[in-house]
Structures are given as structure tokens and as C-alpha cells.
């Protein structure tokens, strides 16, 4: 069965510091992988996605993620965090037979000045 | 271009009642998906509609149902509400398969 694990429920980083959010997935075939961000009171916004090809994916707002098949991981990174990055981040895995996605439980990011 | 619109944004119901939530997708998007978001559980897939047909269904009881109209607008219905149905219900639209989901701001349901 497909599943997504985000081991870190909550992360606190200082503004300007680097960030890595972990995501591990369980999926039988080649996965379609996504990272979404949710600000308070808002819907989710796509940060980046991986379908195939280059395993290092660039997204919006300076985020990137690396697909590692051997580790079943798709970790999200940002070299320098801004206060506006404080939000909830969700990793998701999907398939090519529709728009049924499996989301992780999310990682809440706090940015301290 | 208008985004995904969900109505109502907030609602309070009592156990045993039923509720209908509405979602208007982005113009041109034919796929509409529904997710339930609760603290600790994250987002759980309810169902997806494409061109008025249910294409995928999650693991929810039959009390949860949905439909899609010819203009791609979608509704979901929850009958015989239970306390555990309190959640944020998110609608997302998409152009095609396994594509980017565009989410609405959600309908927050509280069951008393």
C-alpha cells in the first residue's frame, strides 16, 4: 500500500539557516512525488514535483528536493530560510491513473529571528 | 483566473445531521478531488471526479458521497454526521491525471 512518512512533526530554524524536511514514501511503481506548503488559514500550494528525469528538482520560493530511489526519499531543502517560510509542509505521492494522492501528516516549520 | 472556490467556509452541525459542501474548480479543470484534513492524520483522500464520473475513491464509509456536474462544479455530502467528521474539507482541481492540484481554502466543519 502506498504511504508517506514525514518523521519530523515540528522543526524550528533560525532565519538564514538552511533547512531540510524529510519525506519517505512507500510505493510499488515509479512514484510521482510532490511537496506542498500550507500557510495558516490557506489551502495548499505546490512547491515542486518529480515525475521523472533529473532527480534534483527545483521549485518555487527557492526550494529544491532530491529524489533518491534507493532510500525511498524525497527530502525538501532550502539553503537560507526566510521568516515567511513558516508554514506546514506536506509531502505527497501519487500515481498516473488519476489524482489520488497520499499525503504525509505534515511538518510544521517555525522560523525564529 | 479565479482559483478554487469552496462554500461554505465554516459550518457547525450536530450529530446525525447531514451536510453538503460545494466546490467550484478553476475554469477548464475537469478533475475535482476532495480531501479530509484533521490534526495528526494529515490529508486523507476522499474521492476524485473527472467529467462527472467518480474516477478514484478513498477508504471512507458510504456516508461520504460526492458528485460532479456538467460544469465541473462538485459537491460532497456527509450524512448522519459523527463527532469524528469534524475536519477541514479541502477541494482541489486539476487539468488532468497526476498533475498539480490547485486547492481551495477549505470548508471547516464542526460537529457538536
PDB file of N, CA and C in Angstrom, chain B residues 71-112:
ATOM      1  N   UNK B  71     -20.739  21.306 -15.455  1.00  0.00           N
ATOM      2  CA  UNK B  71     -19.846  22.476 -15.492  1.00  0.00           C
ATOM      3  C   UNK B  71     -18.617  22.269 -14.612  1.00  0.00           C
ATOM      4  N   UNK B  72     -18.379  21.045 -14.181  1.00  0.00           N
ATOM      5  CA  UNK B  72     -17.246  20.600 -13.362  1.00  0.00           C
ATOM      6  C   UNK B  72     -17.359  20.966 -11.889  1.00  0.00           C
ATOM      7  N   UNK B  73     -18.348  21.760 -11.530  1.00  0.00           N
ATOM      8  CA  UNK B  73     -18.561  22.020 -10.105  1.00  0.00           C
ATOM      9  C   UNK B  73     -18.868  20.709  -9.388  1.00  0.00           C
ATOM     10  N   UNK B  74     -18.431  20.635  -8.146  1.00  0.00           N
ATOM     11  CA  UNK B  74     -18.611  19.380  -7.418  1.00  0.00           C
ATOM     12  C   UNK B  74     -19.217  19.658  -6.046  1.00  0.00           C
ATOM     13  N   UNK B  75     -19.913  18.687  -5.558  1.00  0.00           N
ATOM     14  CA  UNK B  75     -20.442  18.725  -4.200  1.00  0.00           C
ATOM     15  C   UNK B  75     -20.058  17.428  -3.495  1.00  0.00           C
ATOM     16  N   UNK B  76     -19.852  17.541  -2.185  1.00  0.00           N
ATOM     17  CA  UNK B  76     -19.720  16.338  -1.390  1.00  0.00           C
ATOM     18  C   UNK B  76     -20.738  16.408  -0.266  1.00  0.00           C
ATOM     19  N   UNK B  77     -21.218  15.266   0.109  1.00  0.00           N
ATOM     20  CA  UNK B  77     -22.259  15.154   1.116  1.00  0.00           C
ATOM     21  C   UNK B  77     -21.815  14.182   2.199  1.00  0.00           C
ATOM     22  N   UNK B  78     -22.072  14.563   3.416  1.00  0.00           N
ATOM     23  CA  UNK B  78     -21.829  13.638   4.527  1.00  0.00           C
ATOM     24  C   UNK B  78     -23.147  13.488   5.271  1.00  0.00           C
ATOM     25  N   UNK B  79     -23.607  12.290   5.359  1.00  0.00           N
ATOM     26  CA  UNK B  79     -24.872  12.031   6.054  1.00  0.00           C
ATOM     27  C   UNK B  79     -24.596  11.488   7.457  1.00  0.00           C
ATOM     28  N   UNK B  80     -25.610  11.570   8.298  1.00  0.00           N
ATOM     29  CA  UNK B  80     -25.531  11.048   9.663  1.00  0.00           C
ATOM     30  C   UNK B  80     -24.195  11.417  10.309  1.00  0.00           C
ATOM     31  N   UNK B  81     -23.999  12.715  10.462  1.00  0.00           N
ATOM     32  CA  UNK B  81     -22.721  13.219  10.948  1.00  0.00           C
ATOM     33  C   UNK B  81     -22.340  12.644  12.302  1.00  0.00           C
ATOM     34  N   UNK B  82     -21.036  12.393  12.439  1.00  0.00           N
ATOM     35  CA  UNK B  82     -20.457  11.937  13.705  1.00  0.00           C
ATOM     36  C   UNK B  82     -19.442  12.987  14.175  1.00  0.00           C
ATOM     37  N   UNK B  83     -19.152  12.942  15.477  1.00  0.00           N
ATOM     38  CA  UNK B  83     -18.194  13.903  16.027  1.00  0.00           C
ATOM     39  C   UNK B  83     -16.869  13.846  15.282  1.00  0.00           C
ATOM     40  N   UNK B  84     -16.458  12.650  14.891  1.00  0.00           N
ATOM     41  CA  UNK B  84     -15.181  12.456  14.210  1.00  0.00           C
ATOM     42  C   UNK B  84     -15.135  13.015  12.807  1.00  0.00           C
ATOM     43  N   UNK B  85     -16.262  13.491  12.317  1.00  0.00           N
ATOM     44  CA  UNK B  85     -16.275  14.093  10.976  1.00  0.00           C
ATOM     45  C   UNK B  85     -15.833  15.547  11.015  1.00  0.00           C
ATOM     46  N   UNK B  86     -15.642  16.079  12.208  1.00  0.00           N
ATOM     47  CA  UNK B  86     -15.147  17.451  12.324  1.00  0.00           C
ATOM     48  C   UNK B  86     -13.771  17.532  11.685  1.00  0.00           C
ATOM     49  N   UNK B  87     -13.626  18.410  10.712  1.00  0.00           N
ATOM     50  CA  UNK B  87     -12.382  18.468   9.944  1.00  0.00           C
ATOM     51  C   UNK B  87     -12.435  19.645   8.997  1.00  0.00           C
ATOM     52  N   UNK B  88     -11.309  19.870   8.345  1.00  0.00           N
ATOM     53  CA  UNK B  88     -11.244  20.798   7.225  1.00  0.00           C
ATOM     54  C   UNK B  88     -11.362  19.964   5.951  1.00  0.00           C
ATOM     55  N   UNK B  89     -12.343  20.270   5.150  1.00  0.00           N
ATOM     56  CA  UNK B  89     -12.541  19.541   3.898  1.00  0.00           C
ATOM     57  C   UNK B  89     -12.013  20.386   2.759  1.00  0.00           C
ATOM     58  N   UNK B  90     -11.028  19.839   2.088  1.00  0.00           N
ATOM     59  CA  UNK B  90     -10.355  20.552   1.015  1.00  0.00           C
ATOM     60  C   UNK B  90     -10.748  19.997  -0.337  1.00  0.00           C
ATOM     61  N   UNK B  91     -10.992  20.890  -1.236  1.00  0.00           N
ATOM     62  CA  UNK B  91     -11.271  20.537  -2.617  1.00  0.00           C
ATOM     63  C   UNK B  91     -10.070  20.973  -3.448  1.00  0.00           C
ATOM     64  N   UNK B  92      -9.750  20.177  -4.453  1.00  0.00           N
ATOM     65  CA  UNK B  92      -8.637  20.520  -5.325  1.00  0.00           C
ATOM     66  C   UNK B  92      -9.029  20.229  -6.763  1.00  0.00           C
ATOM     67  N   UNK B  93      -8.650  21.090  -7.663  1.00  0.00           N
ATOM     68  CA  UNK B  93      -8.926  20.827  -9.064  1.00  0.00           C
ATOM     69  C   UNK B  93      -7.624  20.664  -9.831  1.00  0.00           C
ATOM     70  N   UNK B  94      -7.738  19.998 -10.965  1.00  0.00           N
ATOM     71  CA  UNK B  94      -6.560  19.712 -11.775  1.00  0.00           C
ATOM     72  C   UNK B  94      -6.969  19.566 -13.227  1.00  0.00           C
ATOM     73  N   UNK B  95      -5.993  19.808 -14.107  1.00  0.00           N
ATOM     74  CA  UNK B  95      -6.277  19.695 -15.529  1.00  0.00           C
ATOM     75  C   UNK B  95      -6.431  18.248 -15.970  1.00  0.00           C
ATOM     76  N   UNK B  96      -5.563  17.379 -15.463  1.00  0.00           N
ATOM     77  CA  UNK B  96      -5.585  16.002 -15.958  1.00  0.00           C
ATOM     78  C   UNK B  96      -5.142  15.032 -14.904  1.00  0.00           C
ATOM     79  N   UNK B  97      -4.434  14.008 -15.324  1.00  0.00           N
ATOM     80  CA  UNK B  97      -4.034  12.948 -14.406  1.00  0.00           C
ATOM     81  C   UNK B  97      -2.680  13.225 -13.776  1.00  0.00           C
ATOM     82  N   UNK B  98      -2.586  12.927 -12.478  1.00  0.00           N
ATOM     83  CA  UNK B  98      -1.319  13.029 -11.746  1.00  0.00           C
ATOM     84  C   UNK B  98      -0.674  14.379 -11.938  1.00  0.00           C
ATOM     85  N   UNK B  99      -1.519  15.393 -12.068  1.00  0.00           N
ATOM     86  CA  UNK B  99      -0.980  16.731 -12.273  1.00  0.00           C
ATOM     87  C   UNK B  99      -0.979  17.547 -11.006  1.00  0.00           C
ATOM     88  N   UNK B 100      -0.626  18.788 -11.138  1.00  0.00           N
ATOM     89  CA  UNK B 100      -0.630  19.683  -9.990  1.00  0.00           C
ATOM     90  C   UNK B 100      -2.057  19.868  -9.503  1.00  0.00           C
ATOM     91  N   UNK B 101      -2.228  19.777  -8.209  1.00  0.00           N
ATOM     92  CA  UNK B 101      -3.514  20.050  -7.589  1.00  0.00           C
ATOM     93  C   UNK B 101      -3.558  21.498  -7.159  1.00  0.00           C
ATOM     94  N   UNK B 102      -4.668  22.154  -7.450  1.00  0.00           N
ATOM     95  CA  UNK B 102      -4.897  23.521  -7.001  1.00  0.00           C
ATOM     96  C   UNK B 102      -5.987  23.451  -5.941  1.00  0.00           C
ATOM     97  N   UNK B 103      -5.612  23.809  -4.734  1.00  0.00           N
ATOM     98  CA  UNK B 103      -6.517  23.654  -3.597  1.00  0.00           C
ATOM     99  C   UNK B 103      -7.309  24.918  -3.307  1.00  0.00           C
ATOM    100  N   UNK B 104      -8.535  24.710  -2.845  1.00  0.00           N
ATOM    101  CA  UNK B 104      -9.307  25.788  -2.268  1.00  0.00           C
ATOM    102  C   UNK B 104      -8.890  25.987  -0.821  1.00  0.00           C
ATOM    103  N   UNK B 105      -9.505  26.976  -0.165  1.00  0.00           N
ATOM    104  CA  UNK B 105      -9.146  27.273   1.220  1.00  0.00           C
ATOM    105  C   UNK B 105      -9.841  26.342   2.205  1.00  0.00           C
ATOM    106  N   UNK B 106     -10.791  25.572   1.709  1.00  0.00           N
ATOM    107  CA  UNK B 106     -11.410  24.559   2.556  1.00  0.00           C
ATOM    108  C   UNK B 106     -12.708  24.992   3.200  1.00  0.00           C
ATOM    109  N   UNK B 107     -13.453  23.999   3.610  1.00  0.00           N
ATOM    110  CA  UNK B 107     -14.671  24.199   4.400  1.00  0.00           C
ATOM    111  C   UNK B 107     -14.434  23.550   5.750  1.00  0.00           C
ATOM    112  N   UNK B 108     -14.488  24.351   6.794  1.00  0.00           N
ATOM    113  CA  UNK B 108     -14.238  23.809   8.126  1.00  0.00           C
ATOM    114  C   UNK B 108     -15.549  23.402   8.762  1.00  0.00           C
ATOM    115  N   UNK B 109     -15.696  22.122   8.988  1.00  0.00           N
ATOM    116  CA  UNK B 109     -16.912  21.553   9.567  1.00  0.00           C
ATOM    117  C   UNK B 109     -16.674  21.200  11.024  1.00  0.00           C
ATOM    118  N   UNK B 110     -17.551  21.684  11.865  1.00  0.00           N
ATOM    119  CA  UNK B 110     -17.537  21.315  13.276  1.00  0.00           C
ATOM    120  C   UNK B 110     -18.824  20.580  13.593  1.00  0.00           C
ATOM    121  N   UNK B 111     -18.703  19.392  14.153  1.00  0.00           N
ATOM    122  CA  UNK B 111     -19.869  18.587  14.522  1.00  0.00           C
ATOM    123  C   UNK B 111     -19.961  18.553  16.041  1.00  0.00           C
ATOM    124  N   UNK B 112     -21.090  19.014  16.559  1.00  0.00           N
ATOM    125  CA  UNK B 112     -21.289  19.059  18.018  1.00  0.00           C
ATOM    126  C   UNK B 112     -22.205  17.945  18.482  1.00  0.00           C
TER     127      UNK B 112
END
